[in-house]
Amino acid sequence: MFNRLALAGFCILWIAFTFYRPMNLLNHLGELLSYNTGVNQLQPLDEQSKTLVINAPDQYDLEIHLDEWGVPHIYGQNEASVAFGVGYMHARDRYFQMEMMTRKAQGKLAEFVGIRGLESDRFWLPMELDIRAQKLLKKLKTDHPKVYRDVMAYGDGVMTYLKNEKANQVPPEYNLTGEKPRIWKHHYSLLLSTYMAYMLSYSDQALQRQTVLDLLPADLRQELFEHDADLAHSIIPDTVFGQRPPTDLAPEKPLESSAYHTGKVLPFEEKTLGSNNWAISARKSSSGNAVLCNDTHLDLVLPSPWYEAHLFCPQYNCYGLTLPCGPYVVSGHNEQIAWGMTNAYWDENDQFELNVDPKDSTRFELNGSWKKMHRKKYEITIKGVGIKEWTVDRTELGVVHRIKEKTFAKRWYPAEQDNISFVTFEKMTHASDWKGFLEAMRYYSFPPQNFAFADIEGNAGILCAGSLPLRPNFYRGGIRDGKVSAPIRYLPFDQLPKVLNPKRGFVSSANQLPAKANYYISYTYAEPYRAKRINEVLEQKEKLNIEDLMKLHGDVTDVSVRDVQALLKKYPAKGDEKKIFDQLARWNGTLQNDSQEAFEAAYLNYFLLNSFDSILRSHYPVEMQSRYRGVYTFLLKHETFKLKNKSYQTAKLMQNAYRKARLQLIEDFGPKIQVNQAQARTFDIKHLLSLPGWGNLVPDAGGNHFTPNVHKGIHGASMRTVIEMNPKGVKSYMVIAGGQSGRVNSPHYRDQLQHWQQVNYHEVQMCREASELKHVSQQIRFK
Amino acid sequence: MTTSKFVLSAFRYLLLALILFLTQWFLQSYLLMLVIWILAGAVLAMVQPLGKNFFPAFWIELIIAYVLFFLMSSHHSDHVKVILENVGYGGFYFTLLILLFNGLNAAFCVTLGSIITKLFLNNRNK
């Protein structure tokens, strides 16, 4: 009897164990490891059938042909039908990604992923983007009916797919997490632009920047932190950004010093995101055609943020990369023009210090009177936990947050205005020249981007576009005075920096300083080295061909090494260090992943920059580390330097760095310091949810954040495009880091990875007739 | 064992195999599948109160799981193997995990059903 009871108890324990949910995110073990609810959910999509026939609303008339890479060629009878097709294909290949993206922007991530989504929801929920997107959709109906039409058609396409999806063909992540795909709503598409703006333009460094402004003498700050000295390598070197001071806002009263220490030091600028684009005009091109290249360094994840598509209807023929949730090509070309972008790193954040009433912490001073903060309660549903209530105070200046006894309001400009960047991309599909391109760009707001342009007439140009908020005169970043408030104004479109067919025959950008400016844009850009390298390669030859430009995508030459070499020459290494670092002095800066010199340079850099930084911060406790280029040029210029009356010798600092770097190299690579292939790094492209095994290990391509090509951390080119604007027919080549499908059980989940890693491309097909397409793997007809 | 007992036993386990197979093949609900497996154990205990069902159920499920996961659906399980290989485990571990888990799951459910029935029958006979 007792034995039986014990056995029964053990059986019950086992059954309970099968209901365990790993990480409080995944479905329970029993469902995951059983046949029908587990592995069988991974059956391939109906990609085997040559032709699928799908029921669709009557107003849409289209056909979709998928090629060997799973790229959809959408042939519609009108523009709405094409948008419908994009929605259908995005839902089929990327619905999980779309749901994650929209949930994040709505502040509803924790509902799906549990407690790990709470922090994100707390950030997004108070912006109330969901309500704003609903209102914007209504506004689009009257203000931009074409975009409204496309957004509605796109949503219909998504819903048609979801309606026709078989229960056992939902994306595997749903099965894995025990959730079901949620119903799509049309306004979700409008969350995309703000989500991208967050990815590319949100920054929360005002407190740290304030320490730099408060504590450092102006000349030292200028040398070590500001980008003004890099004008020669700016995007448009010979242009002044804005012809006259555009703001009449009075300078704000300087704030008290050293009141804002957070105790957190921001590291040396190593942008996790970075992109390149360049376009050569006809006179620089060996074929006589303008060529445009782009590689955007969005997060390297599977599935890729990009989705390739060919959109054809009687009104246009457009090819390029779309973003799931949106109906348009974001980087690509039509039959007349091509465009591609890099992130502009404009400052789109303000942090205001509020003067709070000592008697009532919910009142603050604004424009000479006391105002009440608006208090609102939010509810966050957390999977596996329940509902959590959370209160947010808000002012006209932004959401309130408190650090010790200080109160701040944070304003993020993309959340302050309706984002109608879709209008730009809708117009771009129809644009046929520079004028049409500029007309389309007029509607572009967030995230600010540097748009390169090329056309079939052989022209090449660039425009730094977006909404740049105007700040008070003499503002240079940091905390703003929250006692005064003025209406938000943006820089007029006509004053944005742009150039068409510059003398040098090409345009390029790599997230660096855009141009000389008469007013504040930002205090943080990418270092100029990547741009310098790109320009150097483009200038090397009088005429460039497609192969030269493709090769530049894979370039891993770090020209910052030349600054280090100049330091080595001026302050040579001695004794045991001499042999190692003499070798570095002769190196060409090519950062192969097993290059011995690359490791030596990286170690030397680390110890040099950190030694200098710790000396600097022992006198001026700023909470940002200096710029790389700032430190190099400072040390080259000053053989001795004084920080608060204490003198330092640069030669001594250098010798100290040489010694530390050598000792560390010996510790890591043995007494002979030999880096072998086994020590070369591999790089993990992770899955969107970081699910173990759903990502992919690839060999590290070498390079660093100063080289055009790099895979590091989550950083790398998420796509590459090369577009030759041949008037007889545009020729373009593309590759994305991953594949078209977001489903781990699809052959197109990671089929482009190897090509991408080797910097190869596939030639795209842009046929006007579906019958001319080659290697069609599947047709989808709608009735 | 007499011939009739052998035939009865074989029939019993064939019936169990059929139930285990069909529930996994058709049912989309894991909970319902567990309930049916427990009931199958109960029915087995009624037919043969002295029989022990743990190991027969375990071995039968091993065979069924192998057929389902690796013969009938090899193209599905290949994706899972790739995932495990990416984590650093070979495909062998996946095979082992799937077979052991499902074998034990069926064995414990069937055993639970039969124990409950036997306890119930014992109490009624007292």
Coordinates of C-alpha atoms in Angstrom, one line a residue, chain A residues 81-612:
Chain A
S81 CA -2.4 45.6 -54.2
V82 CA 1.4 45.9 -53.9
A83 CA 1.2 47.1 -50.3
F84 CA -1.2 44.2 -49.6
G85 CA 1.4 41.8 -51.0
V86 CA 4.1 43.3 -48.8
G87 CA 1.9 42.9 -45.8
Y88 CA 1.1 39.3 -46.7
M89 CA 4.8 38.4 -47.2
H90 CA 6.0 40.2 -44.0
A91 CA 3.4 38.3 -42.0
R92 CA 4.3 35.0 -43.6
D93 CA 8.0 35.4 -43.0
R94 CA 8.4 37.8 -40.1
Y95 CA 5.2 37.9 -38.0
F96 CA 6.9 37.1 -34.7
Q97 CA 9.5 39.9 -35.3
M98 CA 6.6 42.3 -36.1
E99 CA 4.8 41.4 -33.0
M100 CA 7.9 41.9 -30.8
M101 CA 8.6 45.3 -32.4
T102 CA 5.1 46.6 -32.1
R103 CA 4.7 45.3 -28.5
K104 CA 7.9 47.0 -27.5
A105 CA 6.7 50.3 -29.0
Q106 CA 3.4 50.0 -27.3
G107 CA 4.9 49.1 -23.9
K108 CA 3.3 45.6 -23.9
L109 CA 6.4 43.4 -24.1
A110 CA 6.1 42.0 -20.5
E111 CA 2.7 40.6 -21.4
F112 CA 4.6 38.3 -23.8
V113 CA 8.1 37.8 -22.4
G114 CA 7.4 38.2 -18.7
I115 CA 9.5 40.2 -16.2
R116 CA 12.4 40.7 -18.6
G117 CA 10.1 43.1 -20.6
L118 CA 9.3 45.3 -17.6
E119 CA 12.1 47.8 -18.0
S120 CA 11.3 48.3 -21.7
D121 CA 7.5 48.7 -21.0
R122 CA 8.3 51.3 -18.3
F123 CA 10.1 53.3 -20.9
W124 CA 7.6 53.0 -23.7
L125 CA 4.2 53.0 -22.0
P126 CA 4.2 56.6 -20.9
M127 CA 4.8 57.7 -24.5
E128 CA 1.3 56.3 -25.3
L129 CA 2.4 55.6 -28.9
D130 CA -0.4 53.2 -29.5
I131 CA -3.1 55.9 -29.0
R132 CA -1.0 58.4 -31.0
A133 CA -0.7 55.9 -33.9
Q134 CA -4.4 55.4 -33.9
K135 CA -4.9 59.2 -34.1
L136 CA -2.2 59.5 -36.8
L137 CA -3.9 56.9 -38.9
K138 CA -7.1 59.0 -39.0
K139 CA -5.1 62.1 -39.8
L140 CA -3.3 60.3 -42.7
K141 CA -6.7 59.6 -44.2
T142 CA -7.2 63.3 -44.9
D143 CA -3.6 64.7 -45.1
H144 CA -1.9 61.8 -47.0
P145 CA -4.5 59.6 -48.5
K146 CA -2.0 57.6 -50.5
V147 CA -0.1 56.6 -47.5
Y148 CA -3.4 55.8 -45.7
R149 CA -4.4 53.6 -48.6
D150 CA -1.1 51.7 -48.4
V151 CA -1.1 51.3 -44.6
M152 CA -4.7 49.9 -44.8
A153 CA -3.8 47.6 -47.7
Y154 CA -0.6 46.4 -45.9
G155 CA -2.7 45.6 -42.7
D156 CA -5.2 43.7 -44.9
G157 CA -2.4 41.7 -46.3
V158 CA -1.1 40.9 -42.8
M159 CA -4.6 39.9 -41.7
T160 CA -5.2 37.8 -44.8
Y161 CA -2.1 35.8 -44.1
L162 CA -3.0 35.3 -40.4
K163 CA -6.5 34.2 -41.4
N164 CA -5.2 31.6 -43.8
E165 CA -2.4 30.3 -41.5
K166 CA -2.8 26.8 -40.4
A167 CA -2.5 26.1 -36.7
N168 CA 0.6 24.0 -37.1
Q169 CA 2.4 26.6 -39.2
V170 CA 2.6 29.5 -36.8
P171 CA 6.1 30.8 -36.3
P172 CA 7.9 28.4 -33.9
E173 CA 8.6 31.1 -31.3
Y174 CA 4.9 31.1 -30.5
N175 CA 4.8 27.4 -29.9
L176 CA 8.0 27.7 -27.9
T177 CA 6.6 30.4 -25.6
G178 CA 3.1 28.9 -25.5
E179 CA 1.5 32.0 -27.0
K180 CA -0.6 32.7 -30.1
P181 CA 0.0 35.4 -32.7
R182 CA -2.1 38.4 -31.8
I183 CA -4.5 40.0 -34.2
W184 CA -2.9 42.7 -36.3
K185 CA -4.4 46.2 -36.3
H186 CA -3.8 48.7 -39.1
H187 CA -2.3 51.4 -36.9
Y188 CA 0.5 49.1 -35.7
S189 CA 2.5 49.9 -38.9
L190 CA 2.8 53.5 -37.7
L191 CA 4.7 52.4 -34.6
L192 CA 7.6 51.4 -36.9
S193 CA 9.1 54.8 -37.4
T194 CA 9.2 55.7 -33.7
Y195 CA 10.6 52.3 -32.9
M196 CA 13.4 52.9 -35.4
A197 CA 13.9 56.4 -34.1
Y198 CA 14.5 54.8 -30.7
M199 CA 16.9 52.3 -32.0
L200 CA 18.9 55.0 -33.8
S201 CA 18.5 58.3 -32.0
Y202 CA 17.7 57.7 -28.4
S203 CA 20.4 58.8 -26.0
D204 CA 20.4 59.2 -22.3
Q205 CA 23.8 60.9 -21.6
A206 CA 22.9 64.4 -20.6
L207 CA 24.0 64.1 -17.0
Q208 CA 27.4 62.7 -18.0
R209 CA 27.8 65.4 -20.7
Q210 CA 27.0 68.0 -18.1
T211 CA 30.0 67.0 -16.0
V212 CA 32.2 67.6 -19.1
L213 CA 30.7 71.0 -19.6
D214 CA 31.0 71.9 -15.9
L215 CA 34.3 70.6 -14.9
L216 CA 36.7 70.8 -17.9
P217 CA 38.4 74.0 -18.9
A218 CA 37.1 75.0 -22.4
D219 CA 40.4 74.4 -24.2
L220 CA 40.8 70.9 -22.8
R221 CA 37.2 70.1 -23.5
Q222 CA 37.6 71.3 -27.1
E223 CA 40.7 69.2 -27.7
L224 CA 39.5 66.0 -26.1
F225 CA 35.7 65.9 -26.5
E226 CA 34.5 68.0 -29.4
H227 CA 34.3 67.0 -33.0
D228 CA 34.9 70.4 -34.5
A229 CA 38.5 69.5 -35.4
D230 CA 37.2 66.8 -37.8
L231 CA 35.6 69.1 -40.3
A232 CA 38.0 67.9 -43.0
H233 CA 36.4 64.5 -42.8
S234 CA 32.8 65.7 -42.4
I235 CA 30.1 64.5 -44.8
I236 CA 30.0 67.8 -46.6
P237 CA 33.4 69.4 -45.8
D238 CA 32.9 72.8 -47.6
T239 CA 29.4 73.6 -46.5
V240 CA 28.2 75.7 -43.6
F241 CA 25.2 74.0 -41.9
G242 CA 22.5 76.7 -41.8
Q243 CA 23.3 80.1 -43.3
R244 CA 22.3 82.2 -40.3
P245 CA 21.6 81.5 -36.6
P246 CA 18.2 80.0 -36.8
T247 CA 17.1 80.5 -33.2
D248 CA 16.2 83.5 -31.2
L249 CA 16.0 81.4 -28.0
A250 CA 18.0 83.2 -25.3
P251 CA 21.0 81.4 -23.9
E252 CA 20.0 79.5 -20.8
K253 CA 21.6 80.3 -17.4
P254 CA 24.5 78.1 -16.7
L255 CA 23.7 75.4 -14.2
E256 CA 25.5 74.7 -10.9
S257 CA 28.6 72.6 -11.3
S258 CA 29.2 69.1 -10.1
A259 CA 25.6 68.6 -8.9
Y260 CA 24.9 65.8 -11.4
H261 CA 27.3 63.1 -10.7
T262 CA 25.8 59.7 -11.4
G263 CA 28.8 57.7 -10.5
K264 CA 28.6 56.0 -13.9
V265 CA 31.4 56.8 -16.5
L266 CA 30.5 56.5 -20.1
P267 CA 33.2 54.5 -22.0
F268 CA 35.2 55.6 -25.0
E269 CA 32.9 56.0 -27.9
E270 CA 32.4 52.6 -29.5
K271 CA 29.2 53.0 -31.4
T272 CA 27.3 49.8 -31.4
L273 CA 25.5 51.0 -34.4
G274 CA 27.2 52.5 -37.5
S275 CA 26.5 52.5 -41.2
N276 CA 28.2 53.5 -44.4
N277 CA 27.0 54.8 -47.7
W278 CA 28.7 56.3 -50.7
A279 CA 27.7 57.2 -54.2
I280 CA 29.9 57.9 -57.2
S281 CA 28.8 60.1 -60.0
A282 CA 29.2 59.3 -63.7
R283 CA 32.5 61.0 -64.1
K284 CA 34.1 58.9 -61.3
S285 CA 32.6 55.7 -62.6
S286 CA 34.4 53.5 -65.1
S287 CA 31.1 52.4 -66.7
G288 CA 29.9 56.0 -66.9
N289 CA 26.9 55.2 -64.6
A290 CA 26.4 56.5 -61.1
V291 CA 26.7 53.8 -58.5
L292 CA 25.3 53.8 -54.9
C293 CA 26.4 51.5 -52.1
N294 CA 24.9 51.2 -48.6
D295 CA 25.5 49.0 -45.6
T296 CA 23.5 49.8 -42.5
H297 CA 24.8 48.5 -39.2
L298 CA 21.6 47.8 -37.4
D299 CA 21.7 45.1 -34.7
L300 CA 23.0 41.8 -36.1
V301 CA 20.2 39.4 -35.1
L302 CA 18.3 36.6 -36.7
P303 CA 16.0 37.3 -38.3
S304 CA 17.6 40.3 -39.9
P305 CA 15.8 43.7 -39.4
W306 CA 15.7 43.9 -43.3
Y307 CA 13.4 42.2 -45.7
E308 CA 14.2 42.3 -49.5
A309 CA 11.3 42.8 -51.9
H310 CA 10.5 43.7 -55.5
L311 CA 7.4 45.8 -55.9
F312 CA 5.9 46.3 -59.3
C313 CA 2.7 48.0 -60.4
P314 CA 1.9 50.2 -63.4
Q315 CA 2.8 53.3 -61.3
Y316 CA 6.3 52.1 -60.4
N317 CA 9.0 49.4 -60.4
C318 CA 10.9 49.5 -57.1
Y319 CA 13.3 47.1 -55.5
G320 CA 15.1 47.1 -52.2
L321 CA 15.0 46.5 -48.5
T322 CA 11.8 47.0 -46.5
L323 CA 11.4 46.9 -42.7
P324 CA 8.8 44.5 -41.4
C325 CA 5.7 46.5 -40.3
G326 CA 6.0 49.0 -43.1
P327 CA 4.8 48.8 -46.8
Y328 CA 7.7 50.7 -48.4
V329 CA 11.2 50.2 -49.6
V330 CA 13.5 52.0 -47.2
S331 CA 16.8 51.5 -48.9
G332 CA 16.9 50.6 -52.6
H333 CA 16.0 51.9 -56.0
N334 CA 13.4 52.4 -58.6
E335 CA 14.1 52.6 -62.4
Q336 CA 15.4 56.2 -62.1
I337 CA 16.9 56.8 -58.7
A338 CA 18.6 54.9 -55.9
W339 CA 18.9 55.9 -52.2
G340 CA 20.6 54.5 -49.1
M341 CA 21.1 55.9 -45.6
T342 CA 23.4 56.1 -42.5
N343 CA 22.4 57.2 -39.1
A344 CA 23.0 60.9 -38.4
Y345 CA 23.4 60.8 -34.6
W346 CA 21.7 64.1 -34.1
D347 CA 20.8 64.9 -30.6
E348 CA 17.0 64.3 -30.2
N349 CA 16.9 64.3 -26.4
D350 CA 16.7 67.0 -23.8
Q351 CA 16.9 66.7 -20.1
F352 CA 15.5 69.6 -18.1
E353 CA 16.3 70.2 -14.5
L354 CA 13.0 71.2 -12.7
N355 CA 12.8 73.6 -9.8
V356 CA 10.3 71.7 -7.6
D357 CA 8.2 73.4 -4.9
P358 CA 9.9 72.4 -1.6
K359 CA 6.4 72.2 0.0
D360 CA 4.8 70.2 -2.8
S361 CA 6.9 67.8 -4.8
T362 CA 4.2 67.7 -7.5
R363 CA 4.6 71.4 -8.4
F364 CA 7.4 72.9 -10.4
E365 CA 8.3 76.4 -11.6
L366 CA 7.8 77.2 -15.3
N367 CA 8.0 80.6 -17.0
G368 CA 7.6 82.4 -13.7
S369 CA 4.7 80.5 -12.1
W370 CA 4.1 77.2 -10.3
K371 CA 2.6 74.4 -12.4
K372 CA 1.2 71.1 -11.4
M373 CA 2.7 67.9 -12.8
H374 CA 0.2 65.6 -14.5
R375 CA 0.1 62.3 -12.7
K376 CA -1.1 59.2 -14.5
K377 CA -1.4 55.5 -13.4
Y378 CA -0.4 52.8 -15.9
E379 CA -0.9 49.1 -15.6
I380 CA 1.7 46.7 -17.0
T381 CA 0.6 43.1 -17.4
I382 CA 3.6 40.8 -16.7
K383 CA 3.4 37.2 -17.9
G384 CA 3.6 34.8 -15.0
V385 CA 3.4 37.6 -12.4
G386 CA 0.2 39.5 -12.9
I387 CA -0.6 43.2 -13.2
K388 CA 1.7 45.8 -11.9
E389 CA 0.6 49.4 -11.3
W390 CA 2.9 52.2 -11.9
T391 CA 2.6 56.0 -11.6
V392 CA 4.2 58.5 -13.9
D393 CA 4.5 62.2 -13.5
R394 CA 4.7 64.3 -16.6
T395 CA 5.2 68.0 -17.5
E396 CA 5.2 70.0 -20.7
L397 CA 9.0 69.3 -20.8
G398 CA 8.7 65.5 -20.7
V399 CA 8.4 62.6 -18.3
V400 CA 9.6 63.3 -14.8
H401 CA 12.3 61.2 -13.1
R402 CA 14.1 61.8 -9.8
I403 CA 17.7 61.2 -9.0
K404 CA 18.4 61.7 -5.3
E405 CA 17.2 65.2 -4.4
K406 CA 17.1 66.4 -8.1
T407 CA 14.1 66.3 -10.4
F408 CA 14.4 66.1 -14.2
A409 CA 12.1 66.0 -17.1
K410 CA 13.2 64.0 -20.1
R411 CA 12.0 65.0 -23.6
W412 CA 12.6 62.7 -26.6
Y413 CA 11.6 64.6 -29.7
P414 CA 10.4 61.7 -31.8
A415 CA 7.7 61.1 -29.2
E416 CA 6.6 64.7 -29.4
Q417 CA 5.4 64.9 -32.9
D418 CA 3.6 62.8 -35.5
N419 CA 6.1 60.8 -37.5
I420 CA 5.1 60.8 -41.2
S421 CA 8.3 59.4 -42.6
F422 CA 6.2 56.9 -44.5
V423 CA 5.2 59.8 -46.8
T424 CA 8.9 60.1 -47.8
F425 CA 9.2 56.5 -48.8
E426 CA 5.8 56.5 -50.7
K427 CA 7.0 59.5 -52.7
M428 CA 10.5 58.0 -53.2
T429 CA 9.1 55.0 -55.1
H430 CA 7.8 57.5 -57.7
A431 CA 10.7 60.0 -57.7
S432 CA 12.7 60.2 -60.9
D433 CA 15.4 62.8 -60.1
W434 CA 17.1 64.9 -57.4
K435 CA 14.2 67.3 -57.3
G436 CA 11.7 64.5 -56.7
F437 CA 14.1 63.0 -54.1
L438 CA 14.2 66.3 -52.2
E439 CA 10.4 66.7 -52.5
A440 CA 10.0 63.3 -50.9
M441 CA 12.6 64.0 -48.2
R442 CA 10.7 67.1 -47.1
Y443 CA 8.4 64.9 -45.1
Y444 CA 11.1 62.9 -43.4
S445 CA 11.4 63.5 -39.6
F446 CA 12.8 60.7 -37.5
P447 CA 15.3 59.0 -37.1
P448 CA 17.7 61.6 -38.7
Q449 CA 19.6 60.0 -41.5
N450 CA 22.2 60.8 -44.1
F451 CA 20.6 59.9 -47.4
A452 CA 22.9 59.2 -50.3
F453 CA 21.4 59.5 -53.8
A454 CA 22.2 58.4 -57.3
D455 CA 20.3 58.5 -60.6
I456 CA 20.4 57.2 -64.2
E457 CA 21.6 60.6 -65.4
G458 CA 24.9 59.9 -63.6
N459 CA 24.2 62.3 -60.6
A460 CA 25.3 61.5 -57.1
G461 CA 24.3 63.5 -54.0
I462 CA 23.7 63.4 -50.3
L463 CA 21.2 65.0 -47.9
C464 CA 21.4 65.0 -44.1
A465 CA 17.7 64.7 -43.3
G466 CA 15.4 64.7 -40.3
S467 CA 13.8 67.0 -37.7
L468 CA 16.5 68.9 -35.8
P469 CA 15.1 70.6 -32.7
L470 CA 16.3 74.1 -32.3
R471 CA 18.1 74.8 -28.9
P472 CA 19.1 78.0 -27.2
N473 CA 22.1 79.8 -28.6
F474 CA 25.4 78.5 -27.2
Y475 CA 23.9 75.3 -26.1
R476 CA 26.4 72.4 -26.4
G477 CA 24.5 69.4 -24.9
G478 CA 23.9 68.6 -21.2
I479 CA 21.2 69.6 -18.8
R480 CA 18.8 72.3 -19.8
D481 CA 17.1 74.8 -17.5
G482 CA 13.6 73.5 -16.7
K483 CA 12.3 76.9 -15.5
V484 CA 11.8 78.2 -19.0
S485 CA 9.9 76.6 -21.8
A486 CA 9.4 77.8 -25.4
P487 CA 7.4 76.1 -28.2
I488 CA 9.3 73.3 -30.0
R489 CA 10.7 74.4 -33.3
Y490 CA 12.7 72.5 -35.9
L491 CA 15.3 73.5 -38.4
P492 CA 13.7 74.4 -41.7
F493 CA 14.1 71.8 -44.4
D494 CA 15.8 74.1 -46.8
Q495 CA 18.7 74.6 -44.3
L496 CA 19.5 71.0 -44.1
P497 CA 23.0 70.2 -45.5
K498 CA 23.0 68.7 -48.9
V499 CA 25.2 68.5 -52.0
L500 CA 24.7 67.2 -55.5
N501 CA 27.7 66.2 -57.7
P502 CA 30.5 67.6 -55.6
K503 CA 33.9 68.2 -57.3
R504 CA 35.5 65.1 -56.0
G505 CA 33.0 62.9 -57.9
F506 CA 31.5 61.1 -54.9
V507 CA 29.6 61.6 -51.7
S508 CA 29.9 59.4 -48.6
S509 CA 28.9 59.2 -45.0
A510 CA 29.8 57.0 -42.0
N511 CA 27.9 58.5 -39.1
Q512 CA 30.4 61.4 -38.7
L513 CA 30.0 65.1 -38.2
P514 CA 27.8 66.3 -41.1
A515 CA 29.2 69.8 -41.8
K516 CA 30.2 73.0 -40.1
A517 CA 27.2 74.3 -38.2
N518 CA 26.1 77.6 -37.0
Y519 CA 24.2 76.0 -34.2
Y520 CA 23.9 72.9 -32.1
I521 CA 23.3 69.5 -33.7
S522 CA 24.9 67.0 -31.4
Y523 CA 28.0 66.4 -29.3
T524 CA 28.3 62.8 -30.2
Y525 CA 29.2 61.4 -33.7
A526 CA 31.2 58.4 -34.8
E527 CA 34.9 59.1 -34.9
P528 CA 36.0 60.2 -38.4
Y529 CA 38.3 57.2 -39.2
R530 CA 35.8 55.1 -41.0
A531 CA 34.8 58.0 -43.2
K532 CA 38.4 58.8 -43.8
R533 CA 39.1 55.3 -45.0
I534 CA 36.1 55.3 -47.3
N535 CA 37.1 58.6 -48.8
E536 CA 40.7 57.5 -49.1
V537 CA 39.7 54.4 -51.1
L538 CA 37.3 56.4 -53.3
E539 CA 40.0 58.9 -54.0
Q540 CA 42.7 56.4 -54.8
K541 CA 41.6 55.7 -58.3
E542 CA 40.4 58.1 -60.9
K543 CA 37.7 55.8 -62.1
L544 CA 36.0 53.1 -60.0
N545 CA 34.2 50.0 -61.1
I546 CA 31.6 47.8 -59.3
E547 CA 34.2 45.4 -58.0
D548 CA 36.2 48.2 -56.3
L549 CA 33.1 49.4 -54.6
M550 CA 32.1 45.9 -53.4
K551 CA 35.6 45.4 -52.1
L552 CA 35.2 48.5 -50.0
H553 CA 32.3 46.9 -48.2
G554 CA 34.7 44.2 -47.0
D555 CA 37.5 46.6 -46.1
V556 CA 39.0 46.1 -42.6
T557 CA 41.7 48.8 -42.7
D558 CA 41.8 50.9 -39.5
V559 CA 43.4 54.3 -40.3
S560 CA 43.3 55.3 -36.6
V561 CA 46.5 53.2 -36.5
R562 CA 48.3 56.0 -38.3
D563 CA 47.7 58.2 -35.3
V564 CA 49.1 55.5 -33.0
Q565 CA 52.0 55.1 -35.4
A566 CA 52.7 58.9 -35.2
L567 CA 52.8 58.6 -31.5
L568 CA 55.2 55.6 -31.7
K569 CA 57.4 57.6 -34.0
K570 CA 57.4 60.6 -31.6
Y571 CA 57.7 58.6 -28.4
P572 CA 59.5 55.4 -29.5
A573 CA 59.3 52.3 -27.3
K574 CA 62.4 51.2 -25.5
G575 CA 63.9 48.0 -24.1
D576 CA 61.8 44.9 -24.2
E577 CA 58.9 46.7 -25.8
K578 CA 60.9 48.1 -28.7
K579 CA 60.8 44.9 -30.8
I580 CA 57.0 44.5 -30.5
F581 CA 56.0 48.0 -31.1
D582 CA 58.6 48.7 -33.9
Q583 CA 56.7 46.0 -35.8
L584 CA 53.5 47.9 -35.2
A585 CA 55.0 51.1 -36.6
R586 CA 55.5 49.4 -40.0
W587 CA 52.0 47.8 -40.1
N588 CA 49.4 48.9 -42.7
G589 CA 46.4 48.7 -40.3
T590 CA 44.6 45.8 -41.9
L591 CA 42.6 44.2 -39.1
Q592 CA 42.4 40.5 -40.1
N593 CA 40.9 38.5 -37.3
D594 CA 44.2 36.6 -36.7
S595 CA 46.5 39.5 -37.3
Q596 CA 49.2 39.7 -34.6
E597 CA 49.6 43.5 -35.1
A598 CA 45.8 44.0 -34.7
F599 CA 46.0 42.5 -31.2
E600 CA 49.1 44.5 -30.3
A601 CA 47.5 47.7 -31.5
A602 CA 44.3 46.9 -29.6
Y603 CA 46.2 46.2 -26.3
L604 CA 48.4 49.3 -26.7
N605 CA 45.3 51.4 -27.4
Y606 CA 43.5 50.1 -24.4
F607 CA 46.3 50.8 -21.9
L608 CA 47.2 54.2 -23.5
L609 CA 43.6 55.5 -23.5
N610 CA 42.8 54.2 -20.1
S611 CA 46.0 55.5 -18.5
F612 CA 45.4 59.0 -19.9

